[in-house]
Short mmCIF file of C-alpha atoms in Angstrom, two decimals:
data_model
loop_
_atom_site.label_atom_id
_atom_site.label_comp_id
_atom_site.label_asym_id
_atom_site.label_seq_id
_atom_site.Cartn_x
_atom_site.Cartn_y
_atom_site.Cartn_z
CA UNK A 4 22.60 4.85 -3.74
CA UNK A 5 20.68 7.88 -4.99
CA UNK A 6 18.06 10.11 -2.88
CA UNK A 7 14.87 11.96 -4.00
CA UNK A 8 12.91 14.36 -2.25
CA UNK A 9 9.36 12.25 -1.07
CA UNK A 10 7.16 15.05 -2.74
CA UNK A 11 6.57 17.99 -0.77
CA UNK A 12 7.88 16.33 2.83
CA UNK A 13 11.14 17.15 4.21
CA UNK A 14 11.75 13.24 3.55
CA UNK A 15 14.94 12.12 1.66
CA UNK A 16 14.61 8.42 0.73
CA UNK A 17 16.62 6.15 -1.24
CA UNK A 18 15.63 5.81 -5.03
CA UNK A 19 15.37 1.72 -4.51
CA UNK A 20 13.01 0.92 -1.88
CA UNK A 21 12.42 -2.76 0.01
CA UNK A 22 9.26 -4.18 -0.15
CA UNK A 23 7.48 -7.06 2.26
CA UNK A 24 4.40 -7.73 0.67
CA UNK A 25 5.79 -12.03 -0.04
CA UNK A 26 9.34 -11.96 1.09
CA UNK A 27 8.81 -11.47 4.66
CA UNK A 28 7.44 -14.07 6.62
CA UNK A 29 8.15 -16.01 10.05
CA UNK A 30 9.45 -19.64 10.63
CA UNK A 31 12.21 -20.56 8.22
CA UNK A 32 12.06 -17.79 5.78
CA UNK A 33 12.36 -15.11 8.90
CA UNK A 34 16.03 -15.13 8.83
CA UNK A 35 16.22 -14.65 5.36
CA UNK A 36 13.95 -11.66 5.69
CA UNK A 37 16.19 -10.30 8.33
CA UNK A 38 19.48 -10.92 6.36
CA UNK A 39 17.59 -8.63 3.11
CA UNK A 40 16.70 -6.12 5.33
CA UNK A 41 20.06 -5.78 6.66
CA UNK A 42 21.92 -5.90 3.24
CA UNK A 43 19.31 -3.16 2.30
CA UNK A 44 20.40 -0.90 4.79
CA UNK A 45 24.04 -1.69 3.94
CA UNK A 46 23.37 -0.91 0.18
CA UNK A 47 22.03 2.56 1.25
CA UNK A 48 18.47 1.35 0.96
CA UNK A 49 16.37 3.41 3.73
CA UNK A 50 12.77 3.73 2.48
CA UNK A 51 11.13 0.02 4.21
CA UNK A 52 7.89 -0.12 2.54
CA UNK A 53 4.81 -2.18 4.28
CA UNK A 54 1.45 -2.82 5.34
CA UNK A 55 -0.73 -4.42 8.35
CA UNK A 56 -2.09 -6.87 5.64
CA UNK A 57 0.96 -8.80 4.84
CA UNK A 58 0.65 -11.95 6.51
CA UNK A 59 -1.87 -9.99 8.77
CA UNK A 60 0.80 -8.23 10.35
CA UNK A 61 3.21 -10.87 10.11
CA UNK A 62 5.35 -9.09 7.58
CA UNK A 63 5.20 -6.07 10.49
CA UNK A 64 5.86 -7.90 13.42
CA UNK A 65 9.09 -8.99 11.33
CA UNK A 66 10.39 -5.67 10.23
CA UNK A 67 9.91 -4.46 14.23
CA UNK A 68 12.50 -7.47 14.94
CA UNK A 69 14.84 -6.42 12.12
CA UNK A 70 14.91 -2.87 12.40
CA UNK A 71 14.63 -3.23 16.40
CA UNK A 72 18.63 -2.54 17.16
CA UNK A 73 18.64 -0.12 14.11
CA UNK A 74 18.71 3.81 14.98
CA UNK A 75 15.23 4.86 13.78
CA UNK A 76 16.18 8.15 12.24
CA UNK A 77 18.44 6.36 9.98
CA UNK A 78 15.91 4.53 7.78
CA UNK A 79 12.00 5.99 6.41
CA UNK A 80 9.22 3.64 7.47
CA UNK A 81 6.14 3.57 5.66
CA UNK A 82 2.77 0.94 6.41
CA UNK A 83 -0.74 1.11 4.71
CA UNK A 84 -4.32 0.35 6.00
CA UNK A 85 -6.96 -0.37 3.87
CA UNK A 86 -7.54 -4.28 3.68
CA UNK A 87 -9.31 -6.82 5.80
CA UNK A 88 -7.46 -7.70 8.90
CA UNK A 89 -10.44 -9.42 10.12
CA UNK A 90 -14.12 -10.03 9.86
CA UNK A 91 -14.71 -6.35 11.00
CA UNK A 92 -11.97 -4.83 10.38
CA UNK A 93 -11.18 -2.90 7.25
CA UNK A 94 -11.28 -0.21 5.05
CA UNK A 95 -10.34 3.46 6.22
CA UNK A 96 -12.59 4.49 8.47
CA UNK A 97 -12.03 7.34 11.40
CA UNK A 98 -11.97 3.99 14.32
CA UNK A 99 -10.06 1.88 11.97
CA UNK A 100 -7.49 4.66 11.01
CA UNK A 101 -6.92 5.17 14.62
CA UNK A 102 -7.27 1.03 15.71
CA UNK A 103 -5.03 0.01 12.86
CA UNK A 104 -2.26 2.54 13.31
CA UNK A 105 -1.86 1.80 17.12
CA UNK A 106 -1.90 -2.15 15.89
CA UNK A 107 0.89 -1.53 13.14
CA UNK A 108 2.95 0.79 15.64
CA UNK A 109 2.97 -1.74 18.04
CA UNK A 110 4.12 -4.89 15.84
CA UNK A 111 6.64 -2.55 14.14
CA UNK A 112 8.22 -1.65 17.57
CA UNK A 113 8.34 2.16 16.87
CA UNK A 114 6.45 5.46 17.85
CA UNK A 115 6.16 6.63 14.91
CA UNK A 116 5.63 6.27 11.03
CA UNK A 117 7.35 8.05 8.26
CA UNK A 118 4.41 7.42 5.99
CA UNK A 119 1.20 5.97 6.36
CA UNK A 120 -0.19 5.53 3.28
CA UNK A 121 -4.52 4.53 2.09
CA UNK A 122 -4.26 1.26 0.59
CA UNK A 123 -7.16 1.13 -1.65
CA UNK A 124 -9.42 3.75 -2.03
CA UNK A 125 -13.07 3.48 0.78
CA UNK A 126 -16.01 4.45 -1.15
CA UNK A 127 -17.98 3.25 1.80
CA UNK A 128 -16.31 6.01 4.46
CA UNK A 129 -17.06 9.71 3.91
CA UNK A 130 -13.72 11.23 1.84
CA UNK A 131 -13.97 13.80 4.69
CA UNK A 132 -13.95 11.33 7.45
CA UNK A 133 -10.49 9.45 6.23
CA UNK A 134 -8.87 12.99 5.55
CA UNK A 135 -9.50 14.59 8.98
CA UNK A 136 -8.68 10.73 10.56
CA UNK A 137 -5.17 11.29 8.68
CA UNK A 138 -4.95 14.69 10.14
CA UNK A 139 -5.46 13.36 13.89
CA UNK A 140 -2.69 10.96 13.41
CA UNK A 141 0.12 12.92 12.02
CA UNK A 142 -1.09 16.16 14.47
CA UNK A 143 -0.68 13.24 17.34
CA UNK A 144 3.00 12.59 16.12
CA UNK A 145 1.97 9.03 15.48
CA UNK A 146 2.55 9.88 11.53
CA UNK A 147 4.73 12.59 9.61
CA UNK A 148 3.14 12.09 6.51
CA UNK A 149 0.55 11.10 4.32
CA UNK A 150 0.12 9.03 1.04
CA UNK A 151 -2.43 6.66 -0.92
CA UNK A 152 -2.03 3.88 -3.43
CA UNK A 153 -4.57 2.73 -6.45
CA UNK A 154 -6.84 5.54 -5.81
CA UNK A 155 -9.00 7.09 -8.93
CA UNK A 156 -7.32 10.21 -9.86
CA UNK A 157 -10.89 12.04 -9.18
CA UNK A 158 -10.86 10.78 -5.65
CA UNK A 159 -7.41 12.27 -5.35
CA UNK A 160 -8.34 15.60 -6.47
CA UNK A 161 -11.34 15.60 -4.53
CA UNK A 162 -8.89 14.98 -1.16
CA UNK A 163 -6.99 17.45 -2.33
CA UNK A 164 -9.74 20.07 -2.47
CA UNK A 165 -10.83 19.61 1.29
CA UNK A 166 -9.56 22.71 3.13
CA UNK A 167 -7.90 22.40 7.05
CA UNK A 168 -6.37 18.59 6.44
CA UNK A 169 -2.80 17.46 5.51
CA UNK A 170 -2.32 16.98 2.42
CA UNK A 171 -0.75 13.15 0.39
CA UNK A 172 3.16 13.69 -0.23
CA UNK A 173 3.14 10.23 -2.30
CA UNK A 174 1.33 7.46 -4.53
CA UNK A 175 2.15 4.07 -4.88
CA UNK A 176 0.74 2.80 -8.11
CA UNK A 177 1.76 -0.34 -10.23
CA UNK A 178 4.34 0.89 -12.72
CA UNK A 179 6.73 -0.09 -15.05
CA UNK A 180 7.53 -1.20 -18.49
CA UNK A 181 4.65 -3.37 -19.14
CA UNK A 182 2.26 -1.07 -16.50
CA UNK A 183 2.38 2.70 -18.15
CA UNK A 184 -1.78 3.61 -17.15
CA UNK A 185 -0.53 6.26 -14.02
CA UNK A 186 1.18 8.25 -17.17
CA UNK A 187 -1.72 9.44 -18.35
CA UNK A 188 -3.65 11.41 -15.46
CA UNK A 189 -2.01 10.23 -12.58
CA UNK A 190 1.52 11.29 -12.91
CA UNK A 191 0.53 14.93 -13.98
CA UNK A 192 -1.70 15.54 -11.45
CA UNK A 193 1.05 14.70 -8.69
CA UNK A 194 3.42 16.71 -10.23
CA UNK A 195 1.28 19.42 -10.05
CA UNK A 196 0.41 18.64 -6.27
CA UNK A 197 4.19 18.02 -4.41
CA UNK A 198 3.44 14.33 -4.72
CA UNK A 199 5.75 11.66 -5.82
CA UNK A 200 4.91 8.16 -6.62
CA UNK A 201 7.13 5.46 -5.01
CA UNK A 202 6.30 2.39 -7.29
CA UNK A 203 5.05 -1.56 -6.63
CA UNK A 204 6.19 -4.18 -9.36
CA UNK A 205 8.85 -1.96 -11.28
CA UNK A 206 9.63 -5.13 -12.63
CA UNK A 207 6.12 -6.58 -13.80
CA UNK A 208 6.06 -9.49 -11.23
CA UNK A 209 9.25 -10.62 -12.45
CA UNK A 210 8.55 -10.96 -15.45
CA UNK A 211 11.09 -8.09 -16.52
CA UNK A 212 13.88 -10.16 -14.78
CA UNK A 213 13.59 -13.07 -18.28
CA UNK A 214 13.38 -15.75 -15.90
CA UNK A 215 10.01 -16.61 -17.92
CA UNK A 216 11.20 -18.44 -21.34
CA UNK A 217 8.66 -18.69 -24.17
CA UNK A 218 7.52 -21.79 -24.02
CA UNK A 219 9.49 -22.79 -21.16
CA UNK A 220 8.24 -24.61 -17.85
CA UNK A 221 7.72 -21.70 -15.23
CA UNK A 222 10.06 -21.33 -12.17
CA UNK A 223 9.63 -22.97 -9.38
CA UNK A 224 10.19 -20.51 -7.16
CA UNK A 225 8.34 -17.99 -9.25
CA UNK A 226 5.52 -16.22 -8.18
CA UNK A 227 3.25 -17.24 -11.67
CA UNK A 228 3.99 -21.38 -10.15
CA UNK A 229 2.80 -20.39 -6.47
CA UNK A 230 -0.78 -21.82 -6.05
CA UNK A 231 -1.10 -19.39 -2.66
CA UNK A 232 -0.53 -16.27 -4.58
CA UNK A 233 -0.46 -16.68 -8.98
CA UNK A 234 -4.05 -14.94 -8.30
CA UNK A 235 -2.66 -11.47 -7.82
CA UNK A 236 -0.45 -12.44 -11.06
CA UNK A 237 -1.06 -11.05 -14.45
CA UNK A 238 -1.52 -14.03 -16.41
CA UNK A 239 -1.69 -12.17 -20.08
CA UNK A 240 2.08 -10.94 -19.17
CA UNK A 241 2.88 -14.93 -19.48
CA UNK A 242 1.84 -15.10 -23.45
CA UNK A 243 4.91 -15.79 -25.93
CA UNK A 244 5.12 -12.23 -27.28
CA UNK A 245 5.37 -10.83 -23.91
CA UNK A 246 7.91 -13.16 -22.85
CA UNK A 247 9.61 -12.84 -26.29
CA UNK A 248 10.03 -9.46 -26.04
CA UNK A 249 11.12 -9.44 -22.99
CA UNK A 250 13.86 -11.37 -24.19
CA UNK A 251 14.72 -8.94 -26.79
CA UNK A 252 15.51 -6.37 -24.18
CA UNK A 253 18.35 -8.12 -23.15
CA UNK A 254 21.27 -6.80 -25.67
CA UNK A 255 19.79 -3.56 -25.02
CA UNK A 256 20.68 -3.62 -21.89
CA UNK A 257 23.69 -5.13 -22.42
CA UNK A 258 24.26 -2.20 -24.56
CA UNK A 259 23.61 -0.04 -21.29
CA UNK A 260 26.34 -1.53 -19.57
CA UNK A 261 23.50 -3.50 -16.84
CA UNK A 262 21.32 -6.61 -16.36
CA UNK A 263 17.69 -6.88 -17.63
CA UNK A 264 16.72 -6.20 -14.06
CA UNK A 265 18.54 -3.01 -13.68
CA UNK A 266 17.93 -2.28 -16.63
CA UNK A 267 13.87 -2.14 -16.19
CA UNK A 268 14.47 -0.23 -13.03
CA UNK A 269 16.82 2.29 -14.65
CA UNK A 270 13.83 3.05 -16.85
CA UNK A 271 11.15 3.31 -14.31
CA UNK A 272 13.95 6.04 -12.35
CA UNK A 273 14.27 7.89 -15.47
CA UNK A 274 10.68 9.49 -14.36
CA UNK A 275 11.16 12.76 -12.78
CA UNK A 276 7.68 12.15 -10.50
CA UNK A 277 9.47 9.61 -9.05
CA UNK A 278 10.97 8.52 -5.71
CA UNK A 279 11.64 5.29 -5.21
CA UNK A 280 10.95 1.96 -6.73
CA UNK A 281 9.86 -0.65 -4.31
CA UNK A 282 11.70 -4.09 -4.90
CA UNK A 283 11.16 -7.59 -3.56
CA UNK A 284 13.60 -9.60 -2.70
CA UNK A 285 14.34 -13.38 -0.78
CA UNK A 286 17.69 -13.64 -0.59
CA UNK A 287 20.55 -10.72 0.27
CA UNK A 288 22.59 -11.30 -3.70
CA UNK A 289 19.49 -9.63 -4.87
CA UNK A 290 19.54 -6.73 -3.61
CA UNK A 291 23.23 -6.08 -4.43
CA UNK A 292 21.97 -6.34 -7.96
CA UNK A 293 18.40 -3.92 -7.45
CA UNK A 294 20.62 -1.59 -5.46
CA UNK A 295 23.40 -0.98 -8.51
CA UNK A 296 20.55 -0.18 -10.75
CA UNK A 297 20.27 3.40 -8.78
CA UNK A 298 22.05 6.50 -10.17
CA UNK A 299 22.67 4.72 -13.90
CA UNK A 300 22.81 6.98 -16.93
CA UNK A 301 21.19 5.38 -19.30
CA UNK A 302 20.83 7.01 -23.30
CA UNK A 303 17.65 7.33 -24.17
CA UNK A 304 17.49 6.11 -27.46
CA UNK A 305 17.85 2.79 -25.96
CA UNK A 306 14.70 3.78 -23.32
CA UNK A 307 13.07 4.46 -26.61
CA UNK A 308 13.62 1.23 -28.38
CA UNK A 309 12.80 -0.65 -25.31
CA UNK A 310 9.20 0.72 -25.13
CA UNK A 311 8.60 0.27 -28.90
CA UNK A 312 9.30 -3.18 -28.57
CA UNK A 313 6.93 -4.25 -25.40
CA UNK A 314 4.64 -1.38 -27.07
CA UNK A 315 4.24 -4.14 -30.10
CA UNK A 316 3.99 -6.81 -27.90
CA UNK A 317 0.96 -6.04 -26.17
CA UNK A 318 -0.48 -5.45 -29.68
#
């Protein structure tokens, strides 16, 4: 396993990062969850990515059990706020920065976070407010760094601006082969500003694992058949020249020496503004297989020929 530098912090974390946002739950699947968190670790995963709004705090209260006998300066723990955790409760106010943090320390069984990170951006709280809330936390010791994810790039630079509060070490946008949009301001502007991005759905929902045939009958266990959640999936990724495309990656990968998988995380890693690329995962094999996709050379003529292909599928 690789390491990056998490922007401007004195953070090292792992280049693959492990996700919870639908692969850690309680009841049956809890051991499971347990089992991938431990095979991270092994694999030299140690950036744990989260938030209080999986399974309202369910995916939290998990992590606290799995990471309870594990030292807590051998692994980077980051959580968000942003999202509705109840009736009243949401968004990133000063009371909710401070309400939600205590909430989230508490289920994750630690005094501290690594990272706590905006989840979406408030237009309804003063910019001014969340910033000096941010500041309280990390100068209490609760926090040791900032971050946001999804926010408008002028919002950024307008936090950014505000003199006497800590500043964001790291973004979490959607990126990766099929994603490209935080190339275009986004990217720069961090780069510019000791920010890195640590990245949700490298691998497009799944869809850059091929598991989706054209024209075939859609997995089971895949997150475009679940009822509960297909409405956070991006149904025009699930059109034949998408998935035929996708398909075309394959001895291109092969040529690279690694799966389809790795290979669509190799090529979100080949961005220098990058730390880590958050994976999901329900069962331990596959993380063994995220986790080898760290540190591969990769030519990139065959980086090139990959995005001219899904750059003519989406037409």
């Amino acid at each position: 396993m690789n390491y990056r530098p998490l922007g401007s912090s004195k953070l090292l974390v792992s280049e693959i990062a492990l996700g919870s946002w639908l692969n850690v739950s309680e009841g049956d699947a809890k051991a499971k969850a347990i089992a991938c968190v431990r095979r991270a670790l092994e694999r030299g995963i140690t950036l744990i990515d989260t938030a209080n709004v999986y399974g309202r705090g369910v995916a939290e209260r998990v992590l606290g059990e799995a990471l309870s006998t594990v030292r807590r300066d051998t692994y980077v723990l980051a959580t968000k706020l942003f999202f509705p955790m109840s009736s009243t409760d949401r968004g990133l106010s000063r009371d909710q920065i401070h309400k939600q943090l205590d909430a989230s320390l508490l289920r994750l069984r630690v005094d501290y976070v690594d990272l706590y990170q905006c989840h979406r951006y408030d237009a309804d709280t003063p910019l001014e407010e969340t910033m000096a809330a941010l500041s309280e936390v990390v100068r209490a010791g609760k926090v040791r760094y900032i971050g946001f994810s999804e926010w408008p790039v002028d919002r950024v630079e307008a936090a950014l601006a505000i003199p006497g509060v800590e500043k964001f070490v790291s973004s979490q946008p959607q990126y990766s082969l099929l994603h490209r949009g935080p190339e275009l301001a986004l990217l720069p502007l961090c780069a510019k500003n000791g920010i890195s991005q640590i990245v949700w759905s490298p691998l497009a929902q799944g869809i850059l694992t091929g598991k989706y045939q054209p024209g075939g009958k859609l997995p089971r266990d895949s997150r475009a058949a679940n009822d509960a959640i297909n409405g956070f999936f991006n149904q025009t990724w699930l059109q034949p020249t998408v998935l035929q495309a996708v398909q075309l990656l394959r001895p291109i990968a092969a040529e690279a020496g690694l799966t389809l998988t790795q290979f669509a995380l190799a090529w979100v890693l080949r961005q220098p503004n990058l730390a880590a690329a958050i994976i999901g995962a329900s069962r331990p094999e596959q993380i063994d297989e995220n986790a080898a996709a760290s540190g591969r050379q990769v030519p990139v003529e065959l980086f090139d020929r990959a995005e001219t292909i899904m750059a003519q599928s989406a037409g």
